[in-house]
Amino acid sequence: MNKLSIRVVFIGIILLGFAVNMQAQLQLLSGLSGGTYQSLAQDIKNHSSQKINVLTSSGSVDNYNQLISDDNSINATFLQYDVLLLNEMKTPSIRENLRVLLPLFLDEEIHLIAKKGSDITSLDDLRGKRVAIGTKDQGTYVTASIIKQRTGIAWFDVEMSSNDAYKALNDGVIDAYFYVGGAPVSSLTKLGADAPIQLVSIKHKALNKIYRKKKIKKGTYAWQTSTVTTYAVPTVLVVKVENMSDDTQQKFNTLLNDVTSNLKLMQTEGHEKWKDVYFKNQDIDWPYYYARPVVKNTDHTGAN
């Protein structure tokens, strides 16, 4: 065997070992880099008794698409509840294949951001304006589209990643943008007190039965000088139980146990959003995943 052949075989062995190692880890898809999902996923990894590989994505819609795909090994992901429901309307069978990991809910606040001193001071002021609504891979896109459809407020949609919208706003490319994320959103927290932006209150009777009313308190961000009213989208941690192996079921059992047993620790040491966790939500109508003993060679789904 010549040197080139030996090198090819050696590289192949390394890649195979890497693939096996990755498969042995639980694959947790988080969200946008610098977003709340990524911070929460990292907290879960830091307080886990098993190996977890945290991956970033383009947003909640991308999370859903990757979770249901057979072309990857994604085991679990964070999803906006409205994204989950929207996809159930298109494909009712997903209710049989996906489970909310546990009755543990987080709210993602709907941020409406405009330039400081802008004449945009309410949702109605978006009429005729250029508004960034995220990309089609993001939950922000779904939420902003629902708000526009339900309220009848006609603005000009600009499809743009929430992470790119801040620069576009300051460059005058857009007039405002939506960002759905659990406050405080890490990327917005990094902006200093002199950031030339402001949060805009969101109020509309057409939204009261769809989303939970919330407030983003003054000082949540260094540049935020007043409390604003808004709405929030419930966030759920979802796992795929279709064709679930014994190994995957054990990973889910461990994940469920680690999150519940380390919740107080994560509330102390992790992202601020852990402090807002709640365990009952009558508006969430989706089957849960419950831990069960792994029984070899037995047909099971580990889900109710």
Short mmCIF file of N, CA and C in Angstrom, two decimals, residues 44-165:
data_model
loop_
_atom_site.label_atom_id
_atom_site.label_comp_id
_atom_site.label_asym_id
_atom_site.label_seq_id
_atom_site.Cartn_x
_atom_site.Cartn_y
_atom_site.Cartn_z
N ILE A 44 -28.42 23.92 29.20
CA ILE A 44 -28.81 22.50 29.32
C ILE A 44 -27.57 21.61 29.17
N LYS A 45 -26.73 21.94 28.20
CA LYS A 45 -25.51 21.16 27.99
C LYS A 45 -24.59 21.24 29.21
N ASN A 46 -24.46 22.44 29.78
CA ASN A 46 -23.55 22.64 30.91
C ASN A 46 -24.02 21.91 32.17
N HIS A 47 -25.31 21.57 32.24
CA HIS A 47 -25.84 20.90 33.42
C HIS A 47 -26.38 19.51 33.07
N SER A 48 -25.76 18.90 32.08
CA SER A 48 -26.22 17.59 31.63
C SER A 48 -25.28 16.48 32.09
N SER A 49 -25.85 15.31 32.34
CA SER A 49 -25.05 14.14 32.72
C SER A 49 -24.67 13.31 31.49
N GLN A 50 -25.12 13.74 30.31
CA GLN A 50 -24.76 13.06 29.08
C GLN A 50 -24.14 14.07 28.11
N LYS A 51 -23.47 13.56 27.10
CA LYS A 51 -22.86 14.43 26.10
C LYS A 51 -23.93 15.00 25.18
N ILE A 52 -23.92 16.32 25.00
CA ILE A 52 -24.88 16.99 24.13
C ILE A 52 -24.13 17.87 23.15
N ASN A 53 -24.48 17.76 21.90
CA ASN A 53 -23.91 18.62 20.86
C ASN A 53 -24.93 19.70 20.53
N VAL A 54 -24.62 20.95 20.85
CA VAL A 54 -25.53 22.07 20.60
C VAL A 54 -25.23 22.66 19.23
N LEU A 55 -26.25 22.74 18.39
CA LEU A 55 -26.11 23.27 17.04
C LEU A 55 -26.94 24.53 16.89
N THR A 56 -26.48 25.46 16.06
CA THR A 56 -27.27 26.65 15.78
C THR A 56 -28.04 26.45 14.48
N SER A 57 -29.02 27.32 14.26
CA SER A 57 -29.85 27.21 13.06
C SER A 57 -30.23 28.60 12.58
N SER A 58 -31.10 28.63 11.58
CA SER A 58 -31.57 29.92 11.04
C SER A 58 -32.82 30.42 11.76
N GLY A 59 -33.36 29.61 12.69
CA GLY A 59 -34.55 30.04 13.41
C GLY A 59 -35.54 28.92 13.64
N SER A 60 -36.68 29.25 14.21
CA SER A 60 -37.65 28.25 14.65
C SER A 60 -38.22 27.43 13.50
N VAL A 61 -38.47 28.05 12.36
CA VAL A 61 -38.99 27.31 11.20
C VAL A 61 -37.93 26.32 10.70
N ASP A 62 -36.70 26.77 10.63
CA ASP A 62 -35.59 25.89 10.26
C ASP A 62 -35.47 24.75 11.26
N ASN A 63 -35.66 25.04 12.54
CA ASN A 63 -35.61 24.00 13.57
C ASN A 63 -36.63 22.91 13.29
N TYR A 64 -37.85 23.33 12.98
CA TYR A 64 -38.90 22.36 12.69
C TYR A 64 -38.53 21.51 11.48
N ASN A 65 -38.09 22.15 10.41
CA ASN A 65 -37.77 21.42 9.18
C ASN A 65 -36.64 20.42 9.39
N GLN A 66 -35.65 20.81 10.19
CA GLN A 66 -34.54 19.89 10.45
C GLN A 66 -34.97 18.75 11.37
N LEU A 67 -35.84 19.03 12.33
CA LEU A 67 -36.28 17.99 13.26
C LEU A 67 -37.04 16.88 12.55
N ILE A 68 -37.90 17.23 11.60
CA ILE A 68 -38.71 16.21 10.92
C ILE A 68 -37.99 15.56 9.76
N SER A 69 -36.84 16.10 9.38
CA SER A 69 -36.10 15.56 8.24
C SER A 69 -35.45 14.22 8.59
N ASP A 70 -35.37 13.34 7.60
CA ASP A 70 -34.69 12.06 7.78
C ASP A 70 -33.23 12.15 7.36
N ASP A 71 -32.80 13.34 6.96
CA ASP A 71 -31.45 13.51 6.42
C ASP A 71 -30.43 13.96 7.47
N ASN A 72 -30.84 14.01 8.73
CA ASN A 72 -29.89 14.39 9.77
C ASN A 72 -30.21 13.63 11.05
N SER A 73 -29.44 13.87 12.09
CA SER A 73 -29.60 13.13 13.34
C SER A 73 -30.10 14.03 14.47
N ILE A 74 -30.82 15.10 14.13
CA ILE A 74 -31.34 16.01 15.15
C ILE A 74 -32.36 15.27 16.03
N ASN A 75 -32.15 15.33 17.34
CA ASN A 75 -33.04 14.65 18.29
C ASN A 75 -34.06 15.58 18.93
N ALA A 76 -33.65 16.81 19.20
CA ALA A 76 -34.52 17.72 19.95
C ALA A 76 -34.24 19.16 19.52
N THR A 77 -35.25 20.02 19.70
CA THR A 77 -35.07 21.41 19.34
C THR A 77 -36.08 22.29 20.06
N PHE A 78 -35.79 23.58 20.10
CA PHE A 78 -36.73 24.57 20.62
C PHE A 78 -37.63 25.04 19.48
N LEU A 79 -38.91 25.19 19.77
CA LEU A 79 -39.86 25.67 18.76
C LEU A 79 -40.82 26.68 19.35
N GLN A 80 -41.13 27.71 18.57
CA GLN A 80 -42.25 28.56 18.93
C GLN A 80 -43.52 27.74 18.74
N TYR A 81 -44.46 27.88 19.66
CA TYR A 81 -45.67 27.08 19.60
C TYR A 81 -46.51 27.42 18.36
N ASP A 82 -46.49 28.69 17.93
CA ASP A 82 -47.28 29.04 16.75
C ASP A 82 -46.70 28.41 15.49
N VAL A 83 -45.38 28.19 15.46
CA VAL A 83 -44.75 27.50 14.33
C VAL A 83 -45.20 26.03 14.30
N LEU A 84 -45.26 25.41 15.48
CA LEU A 84 -45.70 24.02 15.58
C LEU A 84 -47.14 23.87 15.10
N LEU A 85 -48.02 24.78 15.54
CA LEU A 85 -49.42 24.71 15.15
C LEU A 85 -49.62 24.97 13.66
N LEU A 86 -48.88 25.91 13.12
CA LEU A 86 -48.98 26.22 11.70
C LEU A 86 -48.63 25.00 10.86
N ASN A 87 -47.60 24.27 11.26
CA ASN A 87 -47.19 23.10 10.51
C ASN A 87 -48.14 21.93 10.72
N GLU A 88 -48.80 21.88 11.88
CA GLU A 88 -49.81 20.84 12.08
C GLU A 88 -50.99 21.05 11.14
N MET A 89 -51.33 22.30 10.88
CA MET A 89 -52.42 22.59 9.94
C MET A 89 -52.09 22.06 8.55
N LYS A 90 -50.82 22.10 8.18
CA LYS A 90 -50.39 21.61 6.88
C LYS A 90 -50.24 20.10 6.86
N THR A 91 -49.73 19.54 7.98
CA THR A 91 -49.46 18.10 8.08
C THR A 91 -49.95 17.59 9.43
N PRO A 92 -51.24 17.23 9.55
CA PRO A 92 -51.80 16.80 10.84
C PRO A 92 -51.07 15.62 11.48
N SER A 93 -50.42 14.78 10.68
CA SER A 93 -49.77 13.58 11.21
C SER A 93 -48.57 13.88 12.10
N ILE A 94 -48.06 15.11 12.08
CA ILE A 94 -46.88 15.40 12.90
C ILE A 94 -47.19 15.28 14.39
N ARG A 95 -48.47 15.38 14.75
CA ARG A 95 -48.85 15.22 16.15
C ARG A 95 -48.49 13.84 16.66
N GLU A 96 -48.43 12.86 15.77
CA GLU A 96 -48.09 11.49 16.18
C GLU A 96 -46.58 11.30 16.31
N ASN A 97 -45.80 12.18 15.69
CA ASN A 97 -44.36 11.97 15.62
C ASN A 97 -43.53 12.89 16.51
N LEU A 98 -44.15 13.96 16.99
CA LEU A 98 -43.43 14.93 17.80
C LEU A 98 -44.06 15.05 19.18
N ARG A 99 -43.22 15.27 20.19
CA ARG A 99 -43.70 15.42 21.55
C ARG A 99 -43.03 16.62 22.22
N VAL A 100 -43.79 17.33 23.02
CA VAL A 100 -43.22 18.34 23.90
C VAL A 100 -42.50 17.59 25.01
N LEU A 101 -41.24 17.91 25.23
CA LEU A 101 -40.42 17.09 26.13
C LEU A 101 -40.98 17.03 27.54
N LEU A 102 -41.49 18.13 28.03
CA LEU A 102 -42.04 18.13 29.38
C LEU A 102 -42.92 19.37 29.52
N PRO A 103 -43.83 19.37 30.46
CA PRO A 103 -44.67 20.56 30.66
C PRO A 103 -43.88 21.69 31.31
N LEU A 104 -42.96 22.25 30.51
CA LEU A 104 -42.12 23.35 30.97
C LEU A 104 -42.13 24.38 29.86
N PHE A 105 -42.63 25.55 30.14
CA PHE A 105 -42.84 26.54 29.09
C PHE A 105 -42.05 27.82 29.35
N LEU A 106 -41.66 28.44 28.27
CA LEU A 106 -40.98 29.73 28.30
C LEU A 106 -41.70 30.66 27.33
N ASP A 107 -41.75 31.92 27.65
CA ASP A 107 -42.35 32.89 26.75
C ASP A 107 -41.26 33.65 26.00
N GLU A 108 -41.47 33.81 24.72
CA GLU A 108 -40.58 34.63 23.90
C GLU A 108 -41.31 35.93 23.59
N GLU A 109 -40.75 37.02 24.08
CA GLU A 109 -41.39 38.32 23.86
C GLU A 109 -41.25 38.78 22.42
N ILE A 110 -42.29 39.43 21.93
CA ILE A 110 -42.26 40.01 20.58
C ILE A 110 -41.68 41.42 20.70
N HIS A 111 -40.48 41.60 20.20
CA HIS A 111 -39.81 42.90 20.21
C HIS A 111 -40.14 43.62 18.90
N LEU A 112 -40.61 44.85 19.00
CA LEU A 112 -40.75 45.73 17.84
C LEU A 112 -39.77 46.87 18.04
N ILE A 113 -38.82 47.00 17.14
CA ILE A 113 -37.72 47.93 17.33
C ILE A 113 -37.69 48.97 16.21
N ALA A 114 -37.57 50.22 16.60
CA ALA A 114 -37.45 51.33 15.66
C ALA A 114 -36.27 52.21 16.08
N LYS A 115 -35.92 53.18 15.24
CA LYS A 115 -34.82 54.08 15.59
C LYS A 115 -35.25 55.01 16.72
N LYS A 116 -34.33 55.36 17.56
CA LYS A 116 -34.62 56.27 18.67
C LYS A 116 -35.08 57.61 18.10
N GLY A 117 -36.20 58.11 18.63
CA GLY A 117 -36.75 59.37 18.15
C GLY A 117 -37.63 59.22 16.93
N SER A 118 -37.84 57.98 16.49
CA SER A 118 -38.67 57.72 15.32
C SER A 118 -40.13 58.08 15.59
N ASP A 119 -40.90 58.35 14.51
CA ASP A 119 -42.33 58.61 14.66
C ASP A 119 -43.12 57.32 14.82
N ILE A 120 -42.42 56.18 14.83
CA ILE A 120 -43.08 54.89 15.07
C ILE A 120 -43.11 54.66 16.58
N THR A 121 -44.27 54.87 17.16
CA THR A 121 -44.42 54.72 18.61
C THR A 121 -45.51 53.73 18.98
N SER A 122 -46.14 53.12 17.97
CA SER A 122 -47.18 52.11 18.21
C SER A 122 -47.25 51.18 17.01
N LEU A 123 -47.97 50.10 17.16
CA LEU A 123 -48.12 49.13 16.07
C LEU A 123 -48.78 49.78 14.86
N ASP A 124 -49.78 50.62 15.09
CA ASP A 124 -50.49 51.28 13.99
C ASP A 124 -49.57 52.15 13.14
N ASP A 125 -48.50 52.63 13.74
CA ASP A 125 -47.59 53.51 13.02
C ASP A 125 -46.77 52.78 11.95
N LEU A 126 -46.92 51.45 11.89
CA LEU A 126 -46.19 50.68 10.88
C LEU A 126 -46.83 50.78 9.50
N ARG A 127 -48.02 51.33 9.43
CA ARG A 127 -48.71 51.44 8.13
C ARG A 127 -47.83 52.18 7.12
N GLY A 128 -47.62 51.49 5.99
CA GLY A 128 -46.85 52.09 4.91
C GLY A 128 -45.35 52.09 5.13
N LYS A 129 -44.89 51.53 6.25
CA LYS A 129 -43.46 51.53 6.56
C LYS A 129 -42.79 50.25 6.05
N ARG A 130 -41.46 50.30 5.95
CA ARG A 130 -40.67 49.14 5.57
C ARG A 130 -40.28 48.39 6.85
N VAL A 131 -40.79 47.19 6.99
CA VAL A 131 -40.62 46.46 8.25
C VAL A 131 -39.96 45.10 7.99
N ALA A 132 -38.83 44.85 8.65
CA ALA A 132 -38.16 43.55 8.54
C ALA A 132 -38.90 42.54 9.42
N ILE A 133 -39.20 41.39 8.84
CA ILE A 133 -40.01 40.38 9.54
C ILE A 133 -39.27 39.05 9.71
N GLY A 134 -37.93 39.09 9.56
CA GLY A 134 -37.18 37.85 9.64
C GLY A 134 -37.14 37.16 8.29
N THR A 135 -36.55 35.98 8.26
CA THR A 135 -36.55 35.17 7.04
C THR A 135 -37.56 34.04 7.21
N LYS A 136 -37.84 33.32 6.14
CA LYS A 136 -38.83 32.25 6.18
C LYS A 136 -38.38 31.08 7.05
N ASP A 137 -37.11 31.07 7.45
CA ASP A 137 -36.61 30.03 8.36
C ASP A 137 -36.86 30.37 9.82
N GLN A 138 -37.27 31.61 10.08
CA GLN A 138 -37.40 32.09 11.46
C GLN A 138 -38.85 32.09 11.95
N GLY A 139 -39.01 31.84 13.26
CA GLY A 139 -40.32 31.96 13.87
C GLY A 139 -40.82 33.40 13.84
N THR A 140 -39.88 34.35 13.86
CA THR A 140 -40.25 35.76 13.78
C THR A 140 -41.09 36.03 12.54
N TYR A 141 -40.74 35.39 11.44
CA TYR A 141 -41.47 35.55 10.18
C TYR A 141 -42.91 35.10 10.34
N VAL A 142 -43.10 33.94 10.98
CA VAL A 142 -44.45 33.41 11.21
C VAL A 142 -45.26 34.36 12.09
N THR A 143 -44.67 34.79 13.21
CA THR A 143 -45.37 35.65 14.15
C THR A 143 -45.72 37.00 13.53
N ALA A 144 -44.75 37.62 12.84
CA ALA A 144 -45.01 38.92 12.20
C ALA A 144 -46.10 38.80 11.14
N SER A 145 -46.11 37.70 10.42
CA SER A 145 -47.13 37.48 9.39
C SER A 145 -48.51 37.33 10.00
N ILE A 146 -48.58 36.63 11.14
CA ILE A 146 -49.85 36.48 11.84
C ILE A 146 -50.35 37.83 12.35
N ILE A 147 -49.44 38.63 12.92
CA ILE A 147 -49.81 39.95 13.43
C ILE A 147 -50.36 40.82 12.29
N LYS A 148 -49.70 40.80 11.16
CA LYS A 148 -50.13 41.60 10.01
C LYS A 148 -51.50 41.15 9.51
N GLN A 149 -51.68 39.84 9.43
CA GLN A 149 -52.94 39.30 8.92
C GLN A 149 -54.10 39.56 9.87
N ARG A 150 -53.87 39.39 11.16
CA ARG A 150 -54.95 39.55 12.15
C ARG A 150 -55.32 41.01 12.40
N THR A 151 -54.34 41.90 12.34
CA THR A 151 -54.61 43.32 12.65
C THR A 151 -55.02 44.12 11.42
N GLY A 152 -54.64 43.64 10.24
CA GLY A 152 -54.95 44.38 9.02
C GLY A 152 -54.07 45.59 8.80
N ILE A 153 -53.00 45.72 9.57
CA ILE A 153 -52.07 46.85 9.41
C ILE A 153 -51.14 46.54 8.23
N ALA A 154 -51.20 47.38 7.21
CA ALA A 154 -50.47 47.12 5.98
C ALA A 154 -49.13 47.83 5.95
N TRP A 155 -48.08 47.09 6.20
CA TRP A 155 -46.72 47.61 6.04
C TRP A 155 -46.06 46.85 4.89
N PHE A 156 -44.88 47.28 4.49
CA PHE A 156 -44.13 46.62 3.44
C PHE A 156 -43.17 45.62 4.07
N ASP A 157 -43.39 44.34 3.78
CA ASP A 157 -42.54 43.29 4.34
C ASP A 157 -41.14 43.34 3.74
N VAL A 158 -40.14 43.24 4.60
CA VAL A 158 -38.76 43.10 4.17
C VAL A 158 -38.23 41.82 4.80
N GLU A 159 -37.96 40.81 3.97
CA GLU A 159 -37.44 39.54 4.49
C GLU A 159 -35.95 39.70 4.77
N MET A 160 -35.63 39.59 6.04
CA MET A 160 -34.25 39.84 6.48
C MET A 160 -34.05 39.19 7.83
N SER A 161 -32.91 38.56 8.03
CA SER A 161 -32.60 37.94 9.31
C SER A 161 -32.63 38.97 10.42
N SER A 162 -33.15 38.57 11.56
CA SER A 162 -33.21 39.47 12.71
C SER A 162 -31.82 39.96 13.10
N ASN A 163 -30.81 39.12 12.88
CA ASN A 163 -29.44 39.51 13.23
C ASN A 163 -28.87 40.57 12.29
N ASP A 164 -29.47 40.72 11.10
CA ASP A 164 -29.01 41.73 10.13
C ASP A 164 -29.84 43.01 10.21
N ALA A 165 -30.98 42.93 10.90
CA ALA A 165 -31.93 44.05 10.87
C ALA A 165 -31.42 45.29 11.60
#
